[in-house]
Amino acid sequence: DIARGPDRPGFAVLDTGPGVAPDRLGDGGDAILGRGAAPAVGGGSSGMGLDIARRLVEGQGGRIEIGNRSGGAGLAVSVRLRPAAV
């Protein structure tokens, strides 16, 4: 899903996995984005991929946000990028 705002281009990635434990979303996603350990609901994920994505996006001046999809069926990762200077 491509999203373009007035000042920041971006995109969202949605999956249909188990989502993230609700208590891990209350900290703004910091624990899931590599600022602490946060396995997915049901285990099986260390969240390292999201930490790598966060570092890449923030290294380019962007922002990454996460949350569970409506109804708790999957994860939503939203990325906003800094517009390129022209």
Tab-separated table of C-alpha atoms in Angstrom:
chain	number	residue	atom	x	y	z
A	1	ASP	CA	0.000	0.000	0.000
A	2	ILE	CA	1.594	3.281	-1.093
A	3	ALA	CA	0.725	6.384	0.923
A	4	ARG	CA	1.738	9.884	0.006
A	5	GLY	CA	1.082	12.774	2.328
A	6	PRO	CA	1.585	16.453	1.674
A	7	ASP	CA	5.155	16.351	2.952
A	8	ARG	CA	6.186	12.714	3.391
A	9	PRO	CA	6.017	9.818	0.938
A	10	GLY	CA	5.540	6.405	2.482
A	11	PHE	CA	4.099	2.927	2.334
A	12	ALA	CA	2.534	0.289	4.565
A	13	VAL	CA	3.100	-3.457	4.747
A	14	LEU	CA	0.310	-5.632	6.160
A	15	ASP	CA	0.569	-9.315	7.008
A	16	THR	CA	-1.813	-11.977	8.261
A	17	GLY	CA	0.376	-13.456	10.990
A	18	PRO	CA	-0.406	-13.625	14.704
A	19	GLY	CA	0.282	-9.939	15.337
A	20	VAL	CA	2.069	-8.511	18.358
A	21	ALA	CA	1.143	-8.841	22.016
A	22	PRO	CA	-0.955	-5.749	22.913
A	23	ASP	CA	1.208	-4.959	25.947
A	24	ARG	CA	4.176	-4.486	23.577
A	25	LEU	CA	2.370	-1.865	21.497
A	26	GLY	CA	1.752	0.481	24.439
A	27	ASP	CA	5.366	1.695	24.431
A	28	GLY	CA	5.083	3.129	20.936
A	29	GLY	CA	6.509	-0.065	19.482
A	30	ASP	CA	9.984	0.585	20.911
A	31	ALA	CA	10.318	-2.962	22.253
A	32	ILE	CA	9.314	-4.466	18.933
A	33	LEU	CA	11.509	-2.149	16.884
A	34	GLY	CA	14.687	-3.421	18.487
A	35	ARG	CA	14.693	-1.379	21.663
A	36	GLY	CA	13.954	-4.453	23.767
A	37	ALA	CA	13.006	-8.103	23.304
A	38	ALA	CA	9.455	-8.724	22.115
A	39	PRO	CA	8.526	-12.048	20.561
A	40	ALA	CA	5.361	-12.155	18.473
A	41	VAL	CA	2.157	-13.575	19.904
A	42	GLY	CA	2.708	-17.328	20.059
A	43	GLY	CA	6.500	-16.920	19.926
A	44	GLY	CA	8.756	-17.709	17.028
A	45	SER	CA	10.047	-14.214	16.262
A	46	SER	CA	12.744	-12.130	17.879
A	47	GLY	CA	11.778	-8.957	16.003
A	48	MET	CA	15.269	-8.595	14.500
A	49	GLY	CA	13.879	-7.936	11.037
A	50	LEU	CA	11.903	-4.973	12.330
A	51	ASP	CA	14.987	-3.626	14.101
A	52	ILE	CA	16.954	-3.809	10.855
A	53	ALA	CA	14.110	-2.068	9.005
A	54	ARG	CA	13.960	0.644	11.697
A	55	ARG	CA	17.691	1.309	11.435
A	56	LEU	CA	17.533	1.567	7.641
A	57	VAL	CA	14.503	3.870	7.638
A	58	GLU	CA	15.718	6.125	10.469
A	59	GLY	CA	19.178	6.259	8.890
A	60	GLN	CA	17.533	7.920	5.887
A	61	GLY	CA	15.613	10.405	8.039
A	62	GLY	CA	12.357	8.448	7.963
A	63	ARG	CA	10.057	6.991	10.585
A	64	ILE	CA	8.626	3.493	11.033
A	65	GLU	CA	5.528	2.685	13.106
A	66	ILE	CA	3.895	-0.633	13.901
A	67	GLY	CA	0.547	-1.843	15.136
A	68	ASN	CA	-1.831	-4.747	14.880
A	69	ARG	CA	-4.338	-4.771	12.051
A	70	SER	CA	-8.021	-4.334	12.819
A	71	GLY	CA	-9.359	-7.380	14.607
A	72	GLY	CA	-5.841	-8.440	15.647
A	73	ALA	CA	-5.269	-10.486	12.479
A	74	GLY	CA	-1.753	-9.520	11.542
A	75	LEU	CA	0.782	-6.752	11.791
A	76	ALA	CA	0.801	-3.356	10.090
A	77	VAL	CA	4.148	-1.653	9.484
A	78	SER	CA	3.951	1.928	8.243
A	79	VAL	CA	6.986	3.742	6.838
A	80	ARG	CA	7.227	7.490	6.225
A	81	LEU	CA	10.236	8.744	4.319
A	82	ARG	CA	11.911	12.128	4.131
A	83	PRO	CA	11.340	13.664	0.704
A	84	ALA	CA	14.443	13.850	-1.464
A	85	ALA	CA	15.904	17.271	-2.141
A	86	VAL	CA	15.499	18.188	-5.779
